[in-house]
Amino acid sequence: MSDTTTQEKKLQQNHKQSPYDSMLARFNQAADIIGLDQRFRDILSVPERTILVNLPVKLDDGTTRVFQGYRVVHSTVLGPSKGGIRFAPFVDLDEVKALAGWMSFKTALVGLPYGGAKGGIALNPKVRSQDELERITRAYTRALKEVFGEDSDIPAPDMGTSSREMAWIFHEYSRIYGYTPGVVTGKPTHLGGSKGRVQATGWGVMRSTMQAIEKLGMDPKKITCAVQGFGNVGTWTAKFLKDEGLKIVAVSDHTGGYYNEKGLNISDAVSYVRVNGTLSGYEGATKISNDDLLTLKVDVLIPAAIENVITEKNAGDIKARLIVEGANGPISAGADAILESKEILIVPDILANAGGVTVSYFEWVQNRRGHYYSEEEIGEKTYPILYEAFENVWQTRQKYNCTMRLAAYVVAIERLATGIDLEGNF
Ligand code: NAD
């Protein structure tokens, strides 16, 4: 079976504006604001390591297929590199480089002792059997066994992967080096995963949405919201925001958007996806397109699927007052200025979705100490980190009179540059 469906090829065309160019454009704008020294620009605008692996894997039908995988380590200045692994048909080096850079800025922004990395394999997990996915994941782990390590590079789930793949990575790596749960985060709790990790990113997106709503003086009970993407991040974000009193009027996945002006029953939609695999055929709402979802007349818009869904083409049509980036890179660099001119507040990805890596950090700490926290303890430890990061970005935005995105980059770049400077090894 093919790893790229026609529908996915169409999505891919939009997606293939270079996410790396988008990342660099923001980096350079933020660097200009603080007059960043050229040597820091040179170091931080390229990844430390770029690894491409070709993985021959036997398929269920007995044939062998070579899958292309990537791991990009953007920076290890502030600690071992940290970042998820994506399984998607459109994964390529440009995308993984951008995602790795965003991870460095994210971990620096929230103050975790990590650098940034990202990995991916170009495949469609929906057309691969569980056995094939296991063989591919184990082959990828073996190919990167000298890169991964609890003190060097620590993967986690991202789009198309979950605790299941993390368990395989943990097991394959431990077969080679002995029991090493801290080599990967986002594991099942039975295998050293942290309580609260599955929902952590969505919970963090909810927290930063609520903080932004408060700053804007909006009343949560009167807010309508649309969420694009109904996977890990989108489902938990929608659920938590509904719990906070927001009316979720639309959600979507790659099959399209689902709209109900009276508000969707999120638990019902989640159960539907659990049984059917996608939202296709969901009857609790009217079918709309993903493009329509983005331009709905709602107060809050949460893109939580893929990169570059809001570009120069549709930014002018966005009606939301607040956009919170659950996904990494959902807004292209060119769209930023248009949204800013419309006075739409954007809580940027490296801040909004940092809940996942923060709880991953606590998973790594627990694995290394052999001492495990309750879900309440995880919440108590994570909340102040995210809250402080938001406040810091808010103040930096006021200081430089810039967008929240550029303020977030400024905070991250200053920390990274200080780290490089203190290392002093030039
Ligand atoms: P996932 O694979 O669990 O879900 C992705 C969802 O997006 C699915 O519902 C899929 O159908 C949908 N989708 C794909 N293409 C789409 C399109 N063109 N339009 C609308 N929907 C589309 O992935 P996830 O883990 O929820 O990740 C989503 C985003 O959040 C990614 O950008 C990822 O990098 C980012 N992120 C994830 C985590 C995490 O902990 N999982 C942490 C930080 C950031």
mmCIF file of N, CA and C and ligand atoms in Angstrom, residues 11 86 99 106 118 126 157-161 197 201 228-234 252-255 290 304-307 309 326-328 353 356, ligand 1:
data_model
loop_
_atom_site.group_PDB
_atom_site.id
_atom_site.type_symbol
_atom_site.label_atom_id
_atom_site.label_comp_id
_atom_site.label_asym_id
_atom_site.label_seq_id
_atom_site.Cartn_x
_atom_site.Cartn_y
_atom_site.Cartn_z
ATOM 1 N N LEU A 11 -2.643 17.963 0.785
ATOM 2 C CA LEU A 11 -2.266 18.669 2.008
ATOM 3 C C LEU A 11 -0.786 19.024 1.976
ATOM 4 N N ARG A 86 8.387 12.068 14.386
ATOM 5 C CA ARG A 86 7.164 12.197 13.591
ATOM 6 C C ARG A 86 7.112 11.110 12.526
ATOM 7 N N LEU A 99 11.680 21.829 12.918
ATOM 8 C CA LEU A 99 11.127 21.322 14.182
ATOM 9 C C LEU A 99 12.219 21.201 15.248
ATOM 10 N N LYS A 106 12.153 26.315 22.315
ATOM 11 C CA LYS A 106 11.115 25.989 23.305
ATOM 12 C C LYS A 106 11.726 25.619 24.656
ATOM 13 N N LYS A 118 14.881 16.887 16.642
ATOM 14 C CA LYS A 118 13.636 16.306 16.132
ATOM 15 C C LYS A 118 13.992 15.170 15.191
ATOM 16 N N LYS A 126 -0.959 5.181 8.908
ATOM 17 C CA LYS A 126 -2.328 4.635 8.778
ATOM 18 C C LYS A 126 -2.382 3.446 7.826
ATOM 19 N N PRO A 157 7.204 11.391 21.657
ATOM 20 C CA PRO A 157 6.224 11.264 20.570
ATOM 21 C C PRO A 157 5.990 12.600 19.860
ATOM 22 N N ASP A 158 5.571 12.521 18.624
ATOM 23 C CA ASP A 158 5.068 13.679 17.884
ATOM 24 C C ASP A 158 3.989 13.137 16.941
ATOM 25 N N MET A 159 3.664 13.890 15.950
ATOM 26 C CA MET A 159 2.587 13.477 15.044
ATOM 27 C C MET A 159 2.827 12.057 14.509
ATOM 28 N N GLY A 160 1.809 11.225 14.613
ATOM 29 C CA GLY A 160 1.884 9.870 14.063
ATOM 30 C C GLY A 160 2.578 8.858 14.957
ATOM 31 N N THR A 161 3.081 9.296 16.106
ATOM 32 C CA THR A 161 3.676 8.352 17.067
ATOM 33 C C THR A 161 3.036 8.572 18.436
ATOM 34 N N ARG A 197 1.569 12.659 31.115
ATOM 35 C CA ARG A 197 2.291 13.006 29.881
ATOM 36 C C ARG A 197 1.379 12.998 28.654
ATOM 37 N N THR A 201 0.486 18.153 26.596
ATOM 38 C CA THR A 201 0.577 19.234 25.610
ATOM 39 C C THR A 201 -0.760 19.974 25.519
ATOM 40 N N GLN A 228 -8.287 22.989 15.163
ATOM 41 C CA GLN A 228 -7.921 22.199 13.976
ATOM 42 C C GLN A 228 -6.955 21.091 14.378
ATOM 43 N N GLY A 229 -7.259 19.858 13.972
ATOM 44 C CA GLY A 229 -6.430 18.710 14.364
ATOM 45 C C GLY A 229 -7.090 18.037 15.546
ATOM 46 N N PHE A 230 -7.377 16.735 15.413
ATOM 47 C CA PHE A 230 -8.068 16.037 16.503
ATOM 48 C C PHE A 230 -7.281 14.792 16.891
ATOM 49 N N GLY A 231 -5.953 14.998 17.043
ATOM 50 C CA GLY A 231 -5.090 13.925 17.521
ATOM 51 C C GLY A 231 -4.788 14.158 18.990
ATOM 52 N N ASN A 232 -3.569 13.846 19.392
ATOM 53 C CA ASN A 232 -3.221 13.993 20.805
ATOM 54 C C ASN A 232 -3.456 15.429 21.287
ATOM 55 N N VAL A 233 -2.851 16.388 20.606
ATOM 56 C CA VAL A 233 -2.916 17.774 21.088
ATOM 57 C C VAL A 233 -4.336 18.341 20.958
ATOM 58 N N GLY A 234 -4.943 18.151 19.799
ATOM 59 C CA GLY A 234 -6.263 18.734 19.546
ATOM 60 C C GLY A 234 -7.347 18.198 20.464
ATOM 61 N N SER A 252 -11.511 19.461 13.728
ATOM 62 C CA SER A 252 -11.257 18.864 12.411
ATOM 63 C C SER A 252 -10.130 17.857 12.502
ATOM 64 N N ASP A 253 -10.068 16.990 11.504
ATOM 65 C CA ASP A 253 -8.871 16.181 11.301
ATOM 66 C C ASP A 253 -8.583 16.183 9.801
ATOM 67 N N HIS A 254 -7.729 15.270 9.328
ATOM 68 C CA HIS A 254 -7.368 15.350 7.905
ATOM 69 C C HIS A 254 -8.550 15.030 6.996
ATOM 70 N N THR A 255 -9.666 14.514 7.548
ATOM 71 C CA THR A 255 -10.833 14.208 6.714
ATOM 72 C C THR A 255 -11.754 15.426 6.561
ATOM 73 N N ASN A 290 -11.453 22.082 6.132
ATOM 74 C CA ASN A 290 -10.441 22.588 7.051
ATOM 75 C C ASN A 290 -10.181 24.070 6.823
ATOM 76 N N ALA A 304 -3.959 22.882 15.655
ATOM 77 C CA ALA A 304 -3.226 21.845 16.413
ATOM 78 C C ALA A 304 -2.971 20.629 15.531
ATOM 79 N N ALA A 305 -2.650 20.895 14.240
ATOM 80 C CA ALA A 305 -2.417 19.770 13.321
ATOM 81 C C ALA A 305 -1.011 19.821 12.728
ATOM 82 N N ILE A 306 -0.844 20.619 11.673
ATOM 83 C CA ILE A 306 0.438 20.621 10.964
ATOM 84 C C ILE A 306 0.917 22.046 10.699
ATOM 85 N N GLU A 307 2.063 22.156 10.012
ATOM 86 C CA GLU A 307 2.637 23.468 9.698
ATOM 87 C C GLU A 307 1.875 24.183 8.584
ATOM 88 N N VAL A 309 -0.660 26.138 7.912
ATOM 89 C CA VAL A 309 -2.079 26.115 7.525
ATOM 90 C C VAL A 309 -2.628 27.540 7.414
ATOM 91 N N GLY A 326 -1.281 25.309 18.926
ATOM 92 C CA GLY A 326 -1.065 23.980 19.499
ATOM 93 C C GLY A 326 -0.046 23.208 18.691
ATOM 94 N N ALA A 327 -0.116 23.339 17.352
ATOM 95 C CA ALA A 327 0.853 22.687 16.464
ATOM 96 C C ALA A 327 2.147 23.486 16.443
ATOM 97 N N ASN A 328 3.181 22.886 15.912
ATOM 98 C CA ASN A 328 4.421 23.610 15.653
ATOM 99 C C ASN A 328 4.335 24.239 14.269
ATOM 100 N N ASN A 353 2.686 25.192 23.238
ATOM 101 C CA ASN A 353 2.659 23.727 23.316
ATOM 102 C C ASN A 353 3.812 23.148 24.127
ATOM 103 N N GLY A 356 4.068 19.658 26.841
ATOM 104 C CA GLY A 356 4.506 18.284 26.560
ATOM 105 C C GLY A 356 5.954 18.061 26.940
HETATM 106 P P1 NAD B 1 -1.423 13.400 16.052
HETATM 107 O O1 NAD B 1 -0.830 12.552 15.014
HETATM 108 O O2 NAD B 1 -1.851 12.804 17.329
HETATM 109 O O3 NAD B 1 -2.681 14.196 15.449
HETATM 110 C C1 NAD B 1 -2.597 14.993 14.305
HETATM 111 C C2 NAD B 1 -4.002 15.397 13.917
HETATM 112 O O4 NAD B 1 -3.946 16.337 12.847
HETATM 113 C C3 NAD B 1 -4.863 14.247 13.413
HETATM 114 O O5 NAD B 1 -6.186 14.404 13.888
HETATM 115 C C4 NAD B 1 -4.808 14.398 11.890
HETATM 116 O O6 NAD B 1 -5.922 13.836 11.237
HETATM 117 C C5 NAD B 1 -4.828 15.904 11.820
HETATM 118 N N1 NAD B 1 -4.375 16.463 10.547
HETATM 119 C C6 NAD B 1 -3.334 16.095 9.787
HETATM 120 N N2 NAD B 1 -3.257 16.883 8.715
HETATM 121 C C7 NAD B 1 -4.273 17.772 8.816
HETATM 122 C C8 NAD B 1 -4.719 18.858 8.039
HETATM 123 N N3 NAD B 1 -4.097 19.214 6.924
HETATM 124 N N4 NAD B 1 -5.790 19.562 8.460
HETATM 125 C C9 NAD B 1 -6.410 19.241 9.603
HETATM 126 N N5 NAD B 1 -6.039 18.236 10.387
HETATM 127 C C10 NAD B 1 -4.974 17.506 9.996
HETATM 128 O O7 NAD B 1 -0.356 14.580 16.296
HETATM 129 P P2 NAD B 1 -0.172 15.461 17.598
HETATM 130 O O8 NAD B 1 0.806 14.783 18.488
HETATM 131 O O9 NAD B 1 -1.489 15.872 18.114
HETATM 132 O O10 NAD B 1 0.613 16.723 16.988
HETATM 133 C C11 NAD B 1 -0.085 17.793 16.371
HETATM 134 C C12 NAD B 1 0.842 18.998 16.333
HETATM 135 O O11 NAD B 1 1.228 19.339 17.659
HETATM 136 C C13 NAD B 1 2.134 18.793 15.558
HETATM 137 O O12 NAD B 1 2.502 20.038 14.973
HETATM 138 C C14 NAD B 1 3.141 18.457 16.635
HETATM 139 O O13 NAD B 1 4.469 18.755 16.269
HETATM 140 C C15 NAD B 1 2.654 19.375 17.738
HETATM 141 N N6 NAD B 1 3.091 18.987 19.079
HETATM 142 C C16 NAD B 1 2.791 17.756 19.587
HETATM 143 C C17 NAD B 1 3.205 17.439 20.885
HETATM 144 C C18 NAD B 1 2.834 16.133 21.529
HETATM 145 O O14 NAD B 1 3.128 15.977 22.728
HETATM 146 N N7 NAD B 1 2.212 15.203 20.838
HETATM 147 C C19 NAD B 1 3.957 18.361 21.637
HETATM 148 C C20 NAD B 1 4.216 19.621 21.086
HETATM 149 C C21 NAD B 1 3.786 19.926 19.807
#
